[in-house]
Coordinates of C-alpha atoms and ligand atoms in Angstrom, one line a residue:
X122 CA 155.3 -43.5 -199.4
X123 CA 157.2 -40.5 -197.9
X124 CA 156.3 -39.5 -194.4
X125 CA 155.2 -36.3 -192.9
X126 CA 154.9 -35.3 -189.2
X127 CA 153.9 -32.3 -187.1
X128 CA 152.4 -31.2 -183.9
X129 CA 150.4 -28.4 -182.2
X130 CA 150.6 -27.6 -178.5
X131 CA 147.5 -27.8 -176.2
X132 CA 148.3 -24.3 -174.7
X133 CA 145.0 -22.5 -175.3
X134 CA 141.4 -23.4 -175.6
X135 CA 141.5 -22.6 -179.3
X136 CA 143.9 -22.6 -182.2
X137 CA 144.5 -19.1 -183.5
X138 CA 144.7 -18.1 -187.2
X139 CA 148.5 -18.4 -187.3
X140 CA 148.3 -22.1 -186.2
X141 CA 145.7 -22.7 -188.8
X142 CA 147.2 -20.7 -191.9
X143 CA 150.8 -21.3 -190.9
X144 CA 150.6 -25.0 -190.2
X145 CA 147.6 -27.0 -189.8
X146 CA 145.9 -26.1 -193.1
X147 CA 148.9 -27.7 -194.8
X148 CA 148.5 -30.9 -192.6
X149 CA 145.2 -31.5 -194.2
X150 CA 146.5 -31.1 -197.8
X151 CA 149.5 -33.4 -197.0
X152 CA 147.6 -36.3 -195.7
X153 CA 146.4 -37.1 -199.3
X154 CA 150.0 -37.8 -200.5
X155 CA 152.0 -38.8 -197.4
X156 CA 152.0 -41.3 -194.7
X157 CA 151.1 -38.5 -192.0
X158 CA 151.6 -38.4 -188.2
X159 CA 150.0 -35.6 -186.4
X160 CA 150.1 -35.3 -182.7
X161 CA 149.4 -32.9 -179.7
X162 CA 152.5 -32.3 -177.6
X163 CA 151.2 -32.2 -174.1
X164 CA 154.7 -32.8 -172.7
X165 CA 155.7 -29.6 -174.2
X166 CA 152.7 -27.9 -172.8
X167 CA 153.9 -28.3 -169.2
X168 CA 157.2 -26.5 -169.8
X169 CA 155.3 -23.3 -168.7
X170 CA 152.9 -23.5 -165.6
X171 CA 149.7 -25.2 -166.4
X172 CA 146.4 -26.0 -164.8
X173 CA 145.8 -29.8 -165.0
X174 CA 142.2 -29.7 -165.7
X175 CA 142.7 -27.0 -168.4
X176 CA 145.4 -29.1 -170.0
X177 CA 143.1 -32.1 -170.3
X178 CA 140.4 -30.0 -171.9
X179 CA 142.9 -28.2 -174.3
X180 CA 144.3 -31.6 -175.3
X181 CA 140.9 -32.9 -176.3
X182 CA 139.8 -29.7 -177.9
X183 CA 143.0 -29.6 -179.9
X184 CA 142.2 -33.1 -181.2
X185 CA 138.5 -32.0 -182.0
X186 CA 139.9 -28.9 -184.0
X187 CA 142.2 -31.2 -186.0
X188 CA 139.3 -33.6 -186.8
X189 CA 137.0 -30.5 -187.6
X190 CA 139.5 -29.0 -190.0
X191 CA 139.7 -32.2 -191.9
X192 CA 142.4 -34.5 -190.4
X193 CA 141.1 -37.9 -191.1
X194 CA 142.1 -40.4 -188.3
X195 CA 141.9 -43.4 -190.8
X196 CA 144.5 -42.0 -193.2
X197 CA 146.6 -40.0 -190.6
X198 CA 147.9 -41.2 -187.3
X199 CA 146.5 -38.8 -184.8
X200 CA 147.8 -39.1 -181.2
X201 CA 148.7 -37.4 -178.0
X202 CA 152.5 -37.3 -177.2
X203 CA 152.3 -38.4 -173.5
X204 CA 150.5 -41.7 -174.6
X205 CA 153.7 -42.6 -176.5
X206 CA 156.5 -42.9 -173.8
X207 CA 159.2 -43.3 -176.5
X208 CA 159.1 -39.5 -177.1
X209 CA 160.4 -38.8 -173.6
X210 CA 162.8 -41.8 -173.7
X211 CA 164.5 -40.6 -176.9
X212 CA 164.6 -36.9 -175.7
X213 CA 166.8 -38.1 -172.8
X214 CA 169.3 -39.7 -175.3
X215 CA 169.2 -36.6 -177.4
X216 CA 169.7 -34.3 -174.5
X217 CA 173.1 -36.1 -173.9
X218 CA 174.3 -35.3 -177.4
X219 CA 173.1 -31.6 -177.4
X220 CA 175.5 -28.9 -176.3
X221 CA 174.6 -26.5 -173.5
X222 CA 175.6 -23.5 -175.5
X223 CA 173.7 -24.9 -178.5
X224 CA 170.4 -25.2 -176.6
X225 CA 171.0 -21.7 -175.2
X226 CA 171.1 -20.2 -178.6
X227 CA 167.4 -21.1 -179.3
X228 CA 165.6 -17.7 -179.8
X229 CA 162.3 -19.1 -178.6
X230 CA 163.8 -20.1 -175.3
X231 CA 165.6 -16.7 -175.0
X232 CA 162.3 -14.8 -175.7
X233 CA 160.1 -17.0 -173.5
X234 CA 162.5 -17.1 -170.6
X235 CA 163.1 -13.4 -170.8
X236 CA 159.5 -12.7 -170.5
X237 CA 159.1 -15.1 -167.5
X238 CA 162.3 -14.3 -165.6
X239 CA 165.1 -16.7 -164.8
X240 CA 163.6 -18.0 -161.6
X241 CA 160.3 -18.8 -163.2
X242 CA 161.9 -20.5 -166.2
X243 CA 161.9 -24.4 -166.0
X244 CA 164.8 -26.6 -167.3
X245 CA 162.0 -28.3 -169.3
X246 CA 161.6 -25.1 -171.3
X247 CA 165.3 -25.1 -172.0
X248 CA 165.3 -28.6 -173.4
X249 CA 162.0 -28.2 -175.3
X250 CA 163.6 -28.2 -178.6
X251 CA 165.4 -31.4 -177.9
X252 CA 162.1 -33.1 -177.0
X253 CA 160.8 -31.6 -180.3
X254 CA 163.8 -33.3 -182.1
X255 CA 162.8 -36.6 -180.4
X256 CA 159.2 -36.2 -181.5
X257 CA 160.3 -35.8 -185.1
X258 CA 163.2 -38.2 -185.4
X259 CA 161.3 -41.1 -183.8
X260 CA 159.0 -41.4 -186.9
X261 CA 161.8 -40.8 -189.6
X262 CA 159.6 -38.3 -191.5
X263 CA 160.8 -36.7 -194.8
X264 CA 158.9 -33.4 -194.3
X265 CA 157.9 -31.3 -191.2
X266 CA 155.3 -28.7 -192.0
X267 CA 155.6 -25.8 -189.6
X268 CA 155.3 -22.0 -189.3
X269 CA 158.4 -19.7 -189.8
X270 CA 159.0 -19.6 -186.0
X271 CA 160.0 -23.3 -185.9
X272 CA 162.8 -22.9 -188.5
X273 CA 165.6 -22.7 -185.9
X274 CA 164.2 -25.8 -184.0
X275 CA 164.1 -27.8 -187.2
X276 CA 167.7 -26.8 -187.8
X277 CA 168.7 -28.2 -184.4
X278 CA 166.7 -31.4 -185.2
X279 CA 168.6 -31.9 -188.4
X280 CA 172.0 -31.3 -186.5
X281 CA 171.1 -33.8 -183.9
X282 CA 170.1 -36.4 -186.4
X283 CA 173.3 -35.9 -188.3
X284 CA 175.4 -36.0 -185.1
X285 CA 173.8 -39.2 -183.9
X286 CA 174.1 -40.9 -187.4
X287 CA 177.9 -40.0 -187.4
X288 CA 178.7 -40.7 -183.8
X289 CA 176.9 -44.1 -183.8
X290 CA 175.4 -45.5 -187.0
X291 CA 172.9 -44.3 -189.5
X292 CA 169.6 -44.2 -187.6
X293 CA 167.6 -41.1 -188.3
X294 CA 166.3 -39.5 -191.5
X295 CA 167.4 -35.9 -191.8
X296 CA 164.0 -34.1 -192.2
X297 CA 163.2 -31.0 -194.2
X298 CA 161.1 -28.1 -192.9
X299 CA 158.0 -27.4 -195.0
X300 CA 157.4 -23.7 -194.5
X301 CA 154.6 -22.2 -196.7
X302 CA 155.4 -18.9 -198.3
X303 CA 153.0 -16.1 -197.6
X304 CA 151.2 -17.5 -194.4
X305 CA 154.3 -18.8 -192.5
X306 CA 154.0 -15.9 -190.0
X307 CA 150.6 -14.3 -189.1
X308 CA 151.1 -11.3 -186.9
X309 CA 149.5 -10.1 -183.7
X310 CA 146.7 -7.7 -184.5
X311 CA 147.9 -5.3 -181.7
X312 CA 151.5 -5.7 -182.3
X313 CA 152.0 -6.3 -185.9
X314 CA 155.7 -6.7 -185.5
X315 CA 155.4 -9.9 -183.4
X316 CA 153.9 -13.2 -184.3
X317 CA 150.5 -14.1 -183.1
X318 CA 151.0 -16.6 -180.3
X319 CA 148.7 -18.7 -178.1
X320 CA 150.6 -18.2 -174.9
X321 CA 152.5 -15.0 -175.7
X322 CA 150.1 -12.6 -177.2
X323 CA 147.6 -10.2 -175.5
X324 CA 144.1 -11.5 -176.1
X325 CA 143.2 -8.5 -178.2
X326 CA 145.9 -9.4 -180.6
X327 CA 144.8 -13.0 -181.3
X328 CA 142.2 -14.3 -183.6
X329 CA 140.9 -17.5 -182.1
X330 CA 139.1 -19.9 -184.4
X331 CA 136.6 -20.8 -181.6
X332 CA 135.9 -17.3 -180.5
X333 CA 132.4 -15.8 -181.1
X334 CA 132.6 -14.2 -184.6
X335 CA 131.3 -11.0 -183.0
X336 CA 134.3 -10.9 -180.6
X337 CA 136.6 -11.5 -183.7
X338 CA 135.0 -8.8 -185.7
X339 CA 135.5 -6.4 -182.8
X340 CA 139.2 -7.5 -182.5
X341 CA 139.7 -6.8 -186.2
X342 CA 138.0 -3.4 -186.0
X343 CA 140.6 -2.3 -183.3
X344 CA 143.5 -4.0 -185.2
X345 CA 146.6 -1.7 -185.3
X346 CA 147.2 -0.2 -188.8
X347 CA 149.0 3.0 -189.6
X348 CA 148.2 6.8 -190.2
X349 CA 148.0 6.5 -194.0
X350 CA 144.8 5.7 -196.0
X351 CA 146.0 3.5 -198.8
X352 CA 145.4 -0.2 -198.9
X353 CA 148.7 -1.6 -200.2
X354 CA 150.6 -4.6 -199.6
X355 CA 154.0 -3.6 -197.9
X356 CA 154.8 -5.7 -195.1
X357 CA 157.9 -3.6 -194.0
X358 CA 156.2 -0.4 -193.9
X359 CA 152.5 -1.3 -193.5
X360 CA 152.7 -4.5 -191.3
X361 CA 149.2 -4.1 -189.9
X362 CA 147.4 -3.6 -193.2
X363 CA 149.5 -6.3 -194.9
X364 CA 148.7 -8.9 -192.2
X365 CA 144.9 -8.3 -192.8
X366 CA 145.4 -8.8 -196.6
X367 CA 147.3 -11.9 -196.0
X368 CA 144.6 -13.4 -193.7
X369 CA 141.7 -12.4 -196.0
X370 CA 143.5 -13.6 -199.1
X371 CA 144.4 -17.0 -197.4
X372 CA 140.7 -17.6 -196.3
X373 CA 138.9 -16.5 -199.5
X374 CA 141.5 -17.9 -201.9
X375 CA 141.7 -14.6 -203.7
X376 CA 145.2 -13.2 -204.5
X377 CA 146.5 -10.2 -202.6
X378 CA 146.7 -8.3 -205.8
X379 CA 143.1 -8.9 -206.5
X380 CA 142.1 -7.7 -203.1
X381 CA 144.1 -4.6 -203.3
X382 CA 142.7 -3.7 -206.7
X383 CA 139.1 -4.0 -205.2
X384 CA 140.0 -1.6 -202.4
X385 CA 141.0 1.3 -204.7
X386 CA 139.3 4.4 -203.1
X387 CA 138.1 2.4 -200.1
X388 CA 139.4 2.6 -196.5
X389 CA 140.7 0.5 -193.7
X390 CA 137.3 0.1 -192.2
X391 CA 136.2 -1.9 -195.4
X392 CA 139.3 -4.0 -195.2
X393 CA 138.6 -4.9 -191.6
X394 CA 134.9 -5.6 -192.0
X395 CA 135.4 -7.7 -195.1
X396 CA 138.2 -9.8 -193.2
X397 CA 135.6 -10.2 -190.4
X398 CA 133.0 -11.5 -192.9
X399 CA 135.3 -13.9 -194.4
X400 CA 136.4 -15.3 -191.1
X401 CA 132.8 -15.6 -189.8
X402 CA 132.0 -17.8 -192.9
X403 CA 135.1 -19.9 -192.2
X404 CA 134.5 -20.4 -188.4
X405 CA 130.8 -20.9 -188.0
X406 CA 130.6 -24.4 -189.5
X407 CA 134.0 -25.3 -187.9
X408 CA 132.8 -24.3 -184.3
X409 CA 129.7 -26.5 -184.9
X410 CA 131.9 -29.4 -185.9
X411 CA 134.2 -29.0 -183.0
X412 CA 131.1 -29.0 -180.6
X413 CA 130.0 -32.2 -182.2
X414 CA 133.4 -33.9 -181.5
X415 CA 133.4 -32.5 -177.9
X416 CA 129.9 -34.0 -177.2
X417 CA 131.3 -37.5 -177.3
X418 CA 134.4 -37.5 -175.2
X419 CA 134.6 -41.4 -174.9
X420 CA 134.8 -41.7 -178.7
X421 CA 137.3 -38.8 -179.0
X422 CA 139.5 -40.5 -176.4
X423 CA 139.2 -43.9 -178.4
X424 CA 140.3 -42.1 -181.6
X425 CA 143.3 -40.9 -179.8
X426 CA 144.1 -44.2 -178.2
X427 CA 143.9 -46.0 -181.4
X428 CA 146.4 -43.3 -182.9
X429 CA 148.8 -43.9 -179.9
X430 CA 148.8 -47.6 -180.6
X431 CA 149.7 -47.1 -184.2
X432 CA 152.3 -44.4 -183.3
X433 CA 154.0 -46.7 -180.8
X434 CA 154.5 -49.4 -183.3
X435 CA 156.9 -47.1 -185.2
X436 CA 158.4 -45.2 -182.4
X437 CA 159.2 -48.3 -180.4
X438 CA 161.2 -49.8 -183.3
X439 CA 163.3 -46.6 -183.7
X440 CA 163.8 -46.3 -179.9
X441 CA 164.9 -50.0 -179.7
X442 CA 167.7 -49.2 -182.4
X443 CA 168.7 -46.1 -180.6
X444 CA 169.1 -47.8 -177.3
X445 CA 171.1 -50.6 -178.9
X446 CA 173.4 -48.3 -180.7
X447 CA 174.2 -46.2 -177.6
X448 CA 175.1 -49.3 -175.8
X449 CA 172.1 -50.1 -173.5
X450 CA 171.4 -53.8 -172.8
X451 CA 168.5 -55.1 -174.6
X452 CA 165.5 -56.4 -172.4
X453 CA 165.4 -60.1 -172.0
Ligands
ATP643 P1 152.7 -21.1 -177.9 O1 152.7 -19.6 -177.7 O2 152.2 -22.0 -176.7 O3 154.1 -21.6 -178.4 P2 151.9 -21.1 -180.7 O4 150.8 -20.1 -181.1 O5 153.3 -20.8 -181.0 O6 151.7 -21.4 -179.1 P3 152.4 -23.9 -181.3 O7 151.5 -24.9 -180.9 O8 153.7 -23.6 -180.6 O9 151.6 -22.5 -181.3 O10 152.7 -24.1 -182.8 C1 151.8 -24.9 -183.6 C2 152.2 -24.6 -185.1 O11 151.7 -23.2 -185.4 C3 153.7 -24.5 -185.4 O12 153.9 -25.2 -186.7 C4 154.0 -23.1 -185.5 O13 155.1 -22.8 -186.4 C5 152.7 -22.5 -186.1 N1 152.5 -21.1 -185.8 C6 152.5 -20.5 -184.5 N2 152.2 -19.2 -184.5 C7 152.2 -18.9 -185.8 C8 152.0 -17.7 -186.5 N3 151.8 -16.5 -185.9 N4 152.0 -17.7 -187.9 C9 152.1 -18.9 -188.6 N5 152.4 -20.0 -187.9 C10 152.4 -20.0 -186.6
MG644 MG1 154.9 -21.9 -180.3

């Protein structure tokens, strides 16, 4: 069976719609046909300043959300990155075959470090994509389902895999990015030119799955649109309206054309309130399910520990090969 792998950072108390529609929704579908590895990259979450207590909570609630949307820990290996030390170990080796200039060209690093200022930016943020490459290559997946913003990091992962294979011996599978058309980039409600982001967006621009639906409805009502009246799908000229259409279409399983036809003679207010209704229907049972998983932390932690054990079986085999091939002495 082919293998699939992906991760989502514990950098907020809730996933947002971009995380769900761009990535996590595909994870659920893929676990039927693939040997799936899904994890919560808490090592990545400390590349920007974090509060320890919040990180612990966010790691658990990320797991609870994955279970609530339908990740089945019996079929998929669900784990927390820091519980599998091979990730950090392989990252070191990959750091040593990554060029400084190559890492400096990553646009996510350039954006995040420009926002923070150079003195506030950690070296960890700089090598973030290399750790991500380690996350992926350890498991030799064929497919990595991600949003559009991860395309460049996936390209780096592929380059590093090929470089290692050529310089030493064929060790890694060169993975393909699996980027869904249509929902690969959900935009910020207040800045429809930027992607919705857990750590980068203004709260008014983010639709969090675990927010009170009334709060979400209010955010949608104040979503930035344009000065026209017609509801048409035109991402270049009408990014705000188009984003709402994409969201409503994805959650209602109705095509965008179908929605647009129904809005003939109606206004932006209708589009916003219908989108809020569809969202409310989706998040209400989801929130209840997340609360259920969060009400039994020992059990949640056990599910994650079991996932980490299964992940280590695969990860340790790959790391042992890598260590041998770069010339490290085998442990006695
Ligand atoms: P952060 O701001 O902390 O980086 P994030 O919102 O970018 O958070 P990640 O945990 O980095 O979320 O990414 C998890 C997954 O969600 C990735 O596959 C990423 O491509 C996808 N994703 C993130 N934002 C969006 C978006 N706006 N639209 C579609 N997919 C997205
Ligand atoms: Mg991100």
